[in-house]
């Protein structure tokens, strides 16, 4: 029945760099979840919440299409999806409820260590491999650089050695991966953290109440971690 309130659906990364911290955040907000089962949906035992465990790349779309109410995802993935949807004239609306204190990384351009890099203009006419073609294209356009973008879903860091590209644009945290592949970071184009987002048009009063209960807890947990 239409009057019956739906459970709040939160999307999180199933396994990867954001999943442990996302789980820990939920736990410290008092959500009792049994995540040991390899299930897509985990029911929160003590609140009207379901946790959806998916690939991080699917989270922006699930929230923007209104399939999930909340989601935790990296700003890099969120912004890339937004740019893509703008181009495709698809809906790309969402609200950021909180910028979180994990998942920090930067999206950077890197070139072979022996390369003489004198600034972004030296990428003119070059080929750059990346998993983030829209973010890279936006940056290159802002900088007035004309380069060819090769879209790779993985193994971006081996592209120069494999002769597929002159440079790469990839996520960096410690820099160890770049170093191990004979590359040097030359330009940071985007700084990212995990964010908690909410879909547009969420009006169910029970669900809104639940979010209003969660937010102070999230803020409290983050303050305690500072
Ligand atoms: O399976 P699924 O699609 O869900 O996961 P995924 O493999 O696409 O993503 P995952 O788990 O690798 O990353 C999820 C999110 O974590 C990213 O979208 C970022 O927001 C964030 N994050 C933070 C990172 C990194 N740090 C990071 N270092 N994502 C990826 N990396 C990779 C980077 O691509 C490179 O291969 O780690 C390597 C570089 O690390 P350093 O420490 O060697 O510099
Ligand atoms: Zn992914």
mmCIF file of C-alpha atoms and ligand atoms in Angstrom:
data_model
loop_
_atom_site.group_PDB
_atom_site.id
_atom_site.type_symbol
_atom_site.label_atom_id
_atom_site.label_comp_id
_atom_site.label_asym_id
_atom_site.label_seq_id
_atom_site.Cartn_x
_atom_site.Cartn_y
_atom_site.Cartn_z
ATOM 1 C CA UNK A 1 0.000 0.000 0.000
ATOM 2 C CA UNK A 2 1.097 3.536 -0.796
ATOM 3 C CA UNK A 3 0.763 4.667 2.811
ATOM 4 C CA UNK A 4 3.282 2.110 4.034
ATOM 5 C CA UNK A 5 6.704 3.615 4.506
ATOM 6 C CA UNK A 6 9.560 2.075 2.545
ATOM 7 C CA UNK A 7 12.854 1.128 4.107
ATOM 8 C CA UNK A 8 15.678 3.563 3.473
ATOM 9 C CA UNK A 9 18.059 2.157 0.866
ATOM 10 C CA UNK A 10 21.742 2.965 1.169
ATOM 11 C CA UNK A 11 24.237 1.934 -1.526
ATOM 12 C CA UNK A 12 27.825 1.173 -0.536
ATOM 13 C CA UNK A 13 30.803 -0.412 -2.275
ATOM 14 C CA UNK A 14 30.712 -4.165 -1.853
ATOM 15 C CA UNK A 15 34.447 -4.724 -1.773
ATOM 16 C CA UNK A 16 37.232 -2.283 -2.358
ATOM 17 C CA UNK A 17 38.884 0.767 -0.908
ATOM 18 C CA UNK A 18 35.692 2.319 0.472
ATOM 19 C CA UNK A 19 33.926 -0.719 1.861
ATOM 20 C CA UNK A 20 35.697 -1.166 5.192
ATOM 21 C CA UNK A 21 35.382 2.528 6.089
ATOM 22 C CA UNK A 22 31.755 2.671 4.923
ATOM 23 C CA UNK A 23 30.908 -0.343 7.077
ATOM 24 C CA UNK A 24 32.750 1.137 10.029
ATOM 25 C CA UNK A 25 30.811 4.394 9.640
ATOM 26 C CA UNK A 26 27.484 2.548 9.631
ATOM 27 C CA UNK A 27 28.545 0.506 12.649
ATOM 28 C CA UNK A 28 29.584 3.549 14.631
ATOM 29 C CA UNK A 29 26.213 5.152 13.817
ATOM 30 C CA UNK A 30 24.568 2.220 15.548
ATOM 31 C CA UNK A 31 23.388 0.252 12.507
ATOM 32 C CA UNK A 32 23.368 -3.466 13.210
ATOM 33 C CA UNK A 33 24.189 -5.173 9.916
ATOM 34 C CA UNK A 34 25.120 -8.736 9.171
ATOM 35 C CA UNK A 35 27.538 -8.326 6.278
ATOM 36 C CA UNK A 36 29.098 -11.738 6.563
ATOM 37 C CA UNK A 37 26.648 -13.181 4.099
ATOM 38 C CA UNK A 38 27.647 -12.479 0.512
ATOM 39 C CA UNK A 39 24.313 -10.878 -0.234
ATOM 40 C CA UNK A 40 23.480 -7.925 -2.466
ATOM 41 C CA UNK A 41 21.047 -6.579 0.110
ATOM 42 C CA UNK A 42 21.747 -6.566 3.839
ATOM 43 C CA UNK A 43 18.923 -5.686 6.197
ATOM 44 C CA UNK A 44 19.729 -3.471 9.134
ATOM 45 C CA UNK A 45 18.313 -5.300 12.135
ATOM 46 C CA UNK A 46 17.508 -2.354 14.361
ATOM 47 C CA UNK A 47 16.394 0.327 11.849
ATOM 48 C CA UNK A 48 14.247 0.516 8.708
ATOM 49 C CA UNK A 49 17.321 0.536 6.477
ATOM 50 C CA UNK A 50 18.594 -1.790 3.759
ATOM 51 C CA UNK A 51 22.210 -1.699 2.631
ATOM 52 C CA UNK A 52 22.872 -2.404 -1.056
ATOM 53 C CA UNK A 53 26.377 -3.654 -1.784
ATOM 54 C CA UNK A 54 27.453 -2.886 -5.342
ATOM 55 C CA UNK A 55 30.377 -1.809 -7.547
ATOM 56 C CA UNK A 56 31.361 1.755 -6.713
ATOM 57 C CA UNK A 57 30.800 2.784 -10.328
ATOM 58 C CA UNK A 58 27.101 1.898 -10.034
ATOM 59 C CA UNK A 59 26.455 4.031 -6.938
ATOM 60 C CA UNK A 60 26.057 7.506 -8.555
ATOM 61 C CA UNK A 61 23.570 6.155 -11.104
ATOM 62 C CA UNK A 62 21.567 4.257 -8.483
ATOM 63 C CA UNK A 63 21.148 7.488 -6.493
ATOM 64 C CA UNK A 64 20.630 9.783 -9.502
ATOM 65 C CA UNK A 65 17.977 7.450 -10.904
ATOM 66 C CA UNK A 66 16.286 7.324 -7.485
ATOM 67 C CA UNK A 67 16.766 3.570 -7.079
ATOM 68 C CA UNK A 68 18.702 4.119 -3.833
ATOM 69 C CA UNK A 69 18.048 6.901 -1.333
ATOM 70 C CA UNK A 70 21.602 7.383 -0.109
ATOM 71 C CA UNK A 71 25.027 6.276 -1.256
ATOM 72 C CA UNK A 72 28.681 6.481 -0.274
ATOM 73 C CA UNK A 73 31.017 6.995 -3.210
ATOM 74 C CA UNK A 74 34.226 8.751 -4.204
ATOM 75 C CA UNK A 75 33.799 12.265 -5.604
ATOM 76 C CA UNK A 76 35.938 11.196 -8.562
ATOM 77 C CA UNK A 77 33.394 8.541 -9.606
ATOM 78 C CA UNK A 78 30.465 10.840 -8.807
ATOM 79 C CA UNK A 79 31.808 13.767 -10.826
ATOM 80 C CA UNK A 80 32.776 11.572 -13.776
ATOM 81 C CA UNK A 81 29.267 10.091 -13.879
ATOM 82 C CA UNK A 82 27.693 13.569 -13.589
ATOM 83 C CA UNK A 83 29.736 14.886 -16.520
ATOM 84 C CA UNK A 84 28.830 11.829 -18.594
ATOM 85 C CA UNK A 85 25.127 12.211 -17.802
ATOM 86 C CA UNK A 86 25.173 15.913 -18.640
ATOM 87 C CA UNK A 87 26.589 15.012 -22.054
ATOM 88 C CA UNK A 88 23.957 12.312 -22.542
ATOM 89 C CA UNK A 89 21.138 14.585 -21.311
ATOM 90 C CA UNK A 90 20.354 12.138 -18.503
ATOM 91 C CA UNK A 91 19.354 13.190 -14.985
ATOM 92 C CA UNK A 92 22.332 13.908 -12.737
ATOM 93 C CA UNK A 93 20.718 15.400 -9.648
ATOM 94 C CA UNK A 94 21.769 14.577 -6.083
ATOM 95 C CA UNK A 95 22.598 16.292 -2.792
ATOM 96 C CA UNK A 96 25.857 15.893 -0.905
ATOM 97 C CA UNK A 97 24.935 15.321 2.749
ATOM 98 C CA UNK A 98 28.489 15.017 3.991
ATOM 99 C CA UNK A 99 32.055 14.985 2.733
ATOM 100 C CA UNK A 100 33.562 12.051 4.640
ATOM 101 C CA UNK A 101 37.000 11.595 6.160
ATOM 102 C CA UNK A 102 38.102 8.578 4.128
ATOM 103 C CA UNK A 103 38.775 7.553 0.527
ATOM 104 C CA UNK A 104 41.096 10.495 0.005
ATOM 105 C CA UNK A 105 43.095 10.506 -3.231
ATOM 106 C CA UNK A 106 43.998 12.745 -6.138
ATOM 107 C CA UNK A 107 43.483 12.349 -9.858
ATOM 108 C CA UNK A 108 46.803 13.194 -11.435
ATOM 109 C CA UNK A 109 48.587 13.278 -14.732
ATOM 110 C CA UNK A 110 51.785 11.237 -14.793
ATOM 111 C CA UNK A 111 54.467 10.807 -17.428
ATOM 112 C CA UNK A 112 57.521 8.535 -17.774
ATOM 113 C CA UNK A 113 60.202 9.553 -15.251
ATOM 114 C CA UNK A 114 62.766 10.342 -17.969
ATOM 115 C CA UNK A 115 60.347 12.700 -19.736
ATOM 116 C CA UNK A 116 61.071 16.453 -19.743
ATOM 117 C CA UNK A 117 57.764 17.831 -18.572
ATOM 118 C CA UNK A 118 57.534 21.606 -18.708
ATOM 119 C CA UNK A 119 53.855 22.036 -17.962
ATOM 120 C CA UNK A 120 50.488 20.921 -19.220
ATOM 121 C CA UNK A 121 51.106 22.471 -22.651
ATOM 122 C CA UNK A 122 53.688 19.764 -23.324
ATOM 123 C CA UNK A 123 50.792 17.278 -23.508
ATOM 124 C CA UNK A 124 49.582 18.933 -26.707
ATOM 125 C CA UNK A 125 49.227 16.330 -29.443
ATOM 126 C CA UNK A 126 49.957 13.506 -26.992
ATOM 127 C CA UNK A 127 47.876 10.473 -26.036
ATOM 128 C CA UNK A 128 46.714 10.108 -22.408
ATOM 129 C CA UNK A 129 45.219 6.919 -20.938
ATOM 130 C CA UNK A 130 42.653 7.211 -18.141
ATOM 131 C CA UNK A 131 39.616 5.706 -16.456
ATOM 132 C CA UNK A 132 38.223 9.235 -16.051
ATOM 133 C CA UNK A 133 37.861 10.557 -19.620
ATOM 134 C CA UNK A 134 35.295 13.259 -18.799
ATOM 135 C CA UNK A 135 37.234 14.739 -15.853
ATOM 136 C CA UNK A 136 40.396 14.706 -17.942
ATOM 137 C CA UNK A 137 38.658 16.236 -20.974
ATOM 138 C CA UNK A 138 37.279 19.042 -18.809
ATOM 139 C CA UNK A 139 40.735 19.802 -17.417
ATOM 140 C CA UNK A 140 42.425 19.745 -20.825
ATOM 141 C CA UNK A 141 39.738 22.038 -22.232
ATOM 142 C CA UNK A 142 40.209 24.509 -19.350
ATOM 143 C CA UNK A 143 43.950 24.441 -20.012
ATOM 144 C CA UNK A 144 43.530 24.785 -23.765
ATOM 145 C CA UNK A 145 45.406 21.565 -24.427
ATOM 146 C CA UNK A 146 44.614 19.301 -27.345
ATOM 147 C CA UNK A 147 45.362 15.679 -26.470
ATOM 148 C CA UNK A 148 43.898 12.328 -27.395
ATOM 149 C CA UNK A 149 42.195 10.485 -24.543
ATOM 150 C CA UNK A 150 42.273 6.693 -24.391
ATOM 151 C CA UNK A 151 39.695 5.233 -22.036
ATOM 152 C CA UNK A 152 40.982 2.236 -20.061
ATOM 153 C CA UNK A 153 38.999 0.593 -17.248
ATOM 154 C CA UNK A 154 42.091 -0.915 -15.660
ATOM 155 C CA UNK A 155 45.889 -1.240 -15.841
ATOM 156 C CA UNK A 156 46.182 2.440 -16.732
ATOM 157 C CA UNK A 157 49.643 2.620 -15.151
ATOM 158 C CA UNK A 158 51.128 0.179 -17.676
ATOM 159 C CA UNK A 159 49.792 2.055 -20.735
ATOM 160 C CA UNK A 160 52.945 4.133 -21.408
ATOM 161 C CA UNK A 161 55.254 1.112 -21.138
ATOM 162 C CA UNK A 162 52.891 -0.880 -23.366
ATOM 163 C CA UNK A 163 53.078 1.862 -25.980
ATOM 164 C CA UNK A 164 49.374 2.661 -25.662
ATOM 165 C CA UNK A 165 49.825 6.210 -24.390
ATOM 166 C CA UNK A 166 52.412 8.930 -23.749
ATOM 167 C CA UNK A 167 50.967 9.820 -20.359
ATOM 168 C CA UNK A 168 48.298 8.673 -17.919
ATOM 169 C CA UNK A 169 45.708 10.307 -15.706
ATOM 170 C CA UNK A 170 45.014 8.088 -12.705
ATOM 171 C CA UNK A 171 44.205 8.081 -9.004
ATOM 172 C CA UNK A 172 47.158 8.434 -6.679
ATOM 173 C CA UNK A 173 47.385 8.096 -2.926
ATOM 174 C CA UNK A 174 50.905 7.164 -1.833
ATOM 175 C CA UNK A 175 52.515 7.400 -5.278
ATOM 176 C CA UNK A 176 53.983 3.883 -4.976
ATOM 177 C CA UNK A 177 52.146 2.577 -8.041
ATOM 178 C CA UNK A 178 53.449 5.390 -10.237
ATOM 179 C CA UNK A 179 56.963 4.880 -8.957
ATOM 180 C CA UNK A 180 56.812 1.108 -9.506
ATOM 181 C CA UNK A 181 55.825 1.756 -13.108
ATOM 182 C CA UNK A 182 58.536 4.302 -13.862
ATOM 183 C CA UNK A 183 56.140 7.240 -13.877
ATOM 184 C CA UNK A 184 56.187 10.636 -12.155
ATOM 185 C CA UNK A 185 53.205 12.700 -11.044
ATOM 186 C CA UNK A 186 53.257 16.070 -12.812
ATOM 187 C CA UNK A 187 49.802 17.615 -12.390
ATOM 188 C CA UNK A 188 46.969 17.151 -9.901
ATOM 189 C CA UNK A 189 43.690 17.719 -11.726
ATOM 190 C CA UNK A 190 41.150 16.718 -9.046
ATOM 191 C CA UNK A 191 41.176 16.033 -5.293
ATOM 192 C CA UNK A 192 38.690 13.480 -4.044
ATOM 193 C CA UNK A 193 37.191 12.047 -0.880
ATOM 194 C CA UNK A 194 34.268 9.764 -0.213
ATOM 195 C CA UNK A 195 30.929 11.550 0.100
ATOM 196 C CA UNK A 196 27.508 10.608 1.412
ATOM 197 C CA UNK A 197 24.896 11.583 -1.169
ATOM 198 C CA UNK A 198 21.109 11.649 -1.183
ATOM 199 C CA UNK A 199 18.744 11.366 -4.125
ATOM 200 C CA UNK A 200 16.643 14.336 -5.183
ATOM 201 C CA UNK A 201 12.943 14.298 -4.367
ATOM 202 C CA UNK A 202 13.065 12.226 -1.203
ATOM 203 C CA UNK A 203 9.837 13.196 0.596
ATOM 204 C CA UNK A 204 8.834 10.219 2.736
ATOM 205 C CA UNK A 205 8.655 11.615 6.271
ATOM 206 C CA UNK A 206 9.834 8.397 7.960
ATOM 207 C CA UNK A 207 12.831 8.217 5.673
ATOM 208 C CA UNK A 208 13.642 11.882 6.241
ATOM 209 C CA UNK A 209 13.367 11.337 10.000
ATOM 210 C CA UNK A 210 15.783 8.464 9.732
ATOM 211 C CA UNK A 211 18.283 10.635 7.836
ATOM 212 C CA UNK A 212 17.840 13.376 10.438
ATOM 213 C CA UNK A 213 18.708 10.812 13.082
ATOM 214 C CA UNK A 214 21.772 9.518 11.220
ATOM 215 C CA UNK A 215 23.392 12.847 10.335
ATOM 216 C CA UNK A 216 24.229 14.019 13.886
ATOM 217 C CA UNK A 217 25.709 10.578 14.562
ATOM 218 C CA UNK A 218 27.894 10.801 11.457
ATOM 219 C CA UNK A 219 29.003 14.295 12.459
ATOM 220 C CA UNK A 220 29.739 13.039 15.972
ATOM 221 C CA UNK A 221 31.805 10.109 14.714
ATOM 222 C CA UNK A 222 33.788 12.393 12.417
ATOM 223 C CA UNK A 223 34.445 14.914 15.171
ATOM 224 C CA UNK A 224 35.641 12.154 17.451
ATOM 225 C CA UNK A 225 38.074 10.997 14.737
ATOM 226 C CA UNK A 226 39.564 14.441 14.196
HETATM 227 O O1 LIG B 1 35.025 -3.230 -7.669
HETATM 228 P P1 LIG B 1 34.736 -1.776 -7.666
HETATM 229 O O2 LIG B 1 34.415 -1.234 -9.036
HETATM 230 O O3 LIG B 1 33.688 -1.429 -6.648
HETATM 231 O O4 LIG B 1 36.075 -1.085 -7.139
HETATM 232 P P2 LIG B 1 37.228 -0.312 -7.924
HETATM 233 O O5 LIG B 1 38.352 -1.249 -8.118
HETATM 234 O O6 LIG B 1 36.683 0.432 -9.102
HETATM 235 O O7 LIG B 1 37.586 0.825 -6.871
HETATM 236 P P3 LIG B 1 38.637 0.843 -5.659
HETATM 237 O O8 LIG B 1 38.128 -0.002 -4.547
HETATM 238 O O9 LIG B 1 40.016 0.628 -6.134
HETATM 239 O O10 LIG B 1 38.517 2.390 -5.270
HETATM 240 C C1 LIG B 1 37.316 2.930 -4.820
HETATM 241 C C2 LIG B 1 37.522 4.410 -4.567
HETATM 242 O O11 LIG B 1 38.537 4.596 -3.571
HETATM 243 C C3 LIG B 1 38.024 5.235 -5.736
HETATM 244 O O12 LIG B 1 37.009 5.590 -6.656
HETATM 245 C C4 LIG B 1 38.589 6.460 -5.019
HETATM 246 O O13 LIG B 1 37.552 7.377 -4.717
HETATM 247 C C5 LIG B 1 39.130 5.883 -3.719
HETATM 248 N N1 LIG B 1 40.604 5.733 -3.699
HETATM 249 C C6 LIG B 1 41.424 6.253 -2.743
HETATM 250 C C7 LIG B 1 41.382 5.082 -4.576
HETATM 251 C C8 LIG B 1 42.709 5.208 -4.142
HETATM 252 N N2 LIG B 1 42.700 5.933 -2.995
HETATM 253 C C9 LIG B 1 43.769 4.585 -4.888
HETATM 254 N N3 LIG B 1 44.933 4.706 -4.508
HETATM 255 N N4 LIG B 1 41.092 4.370 -5.691
HETATM 256 C C10 LIG B 1 42.081 3.775 -6.365
HETATM 257 N N5 LIG B 1 43.402 3.853 -6.022
HETATM 258 C C11 LIG B 1 44.353 3.084 -6.886
HETATM 259 C C12 LIG B 1 44.826 3.844 -8.117
HETATM 260 O O14 LIG B 1 43.895 3.668 -9.178
HETATM 261 C C13 LIG B 1 46.160 3.187 -8.410
HETATM 262 O O15 LIG B 1 45.991 1.971 -9.077
HETATM 263 O O16 LIG B 1 45.522 2.763 -6.173
HETATM 264 C C14 LIG B 1 46.663 2.891 -7.014
HETATM 265 C C15 LIG B 1 47.502 4.051 -6.553
HETATM 266 O O17 LIG B 1 47.744 3.979 -5.185
HETATM 267 P P4 LIG B 1 49.170 4.428 -4.606
HETATM 268 O O18 LIG B 1 49.027 4.367 -3.128
HETATM 269 O O19 LIG B 1 50.164 3.434 -5.135
HETATM 270 O O20 LIG B 1 49.428 5.833 -5.096
HETATM 271 ZN ZN1 LIG B 2 34.897 0.602 -9.725
#
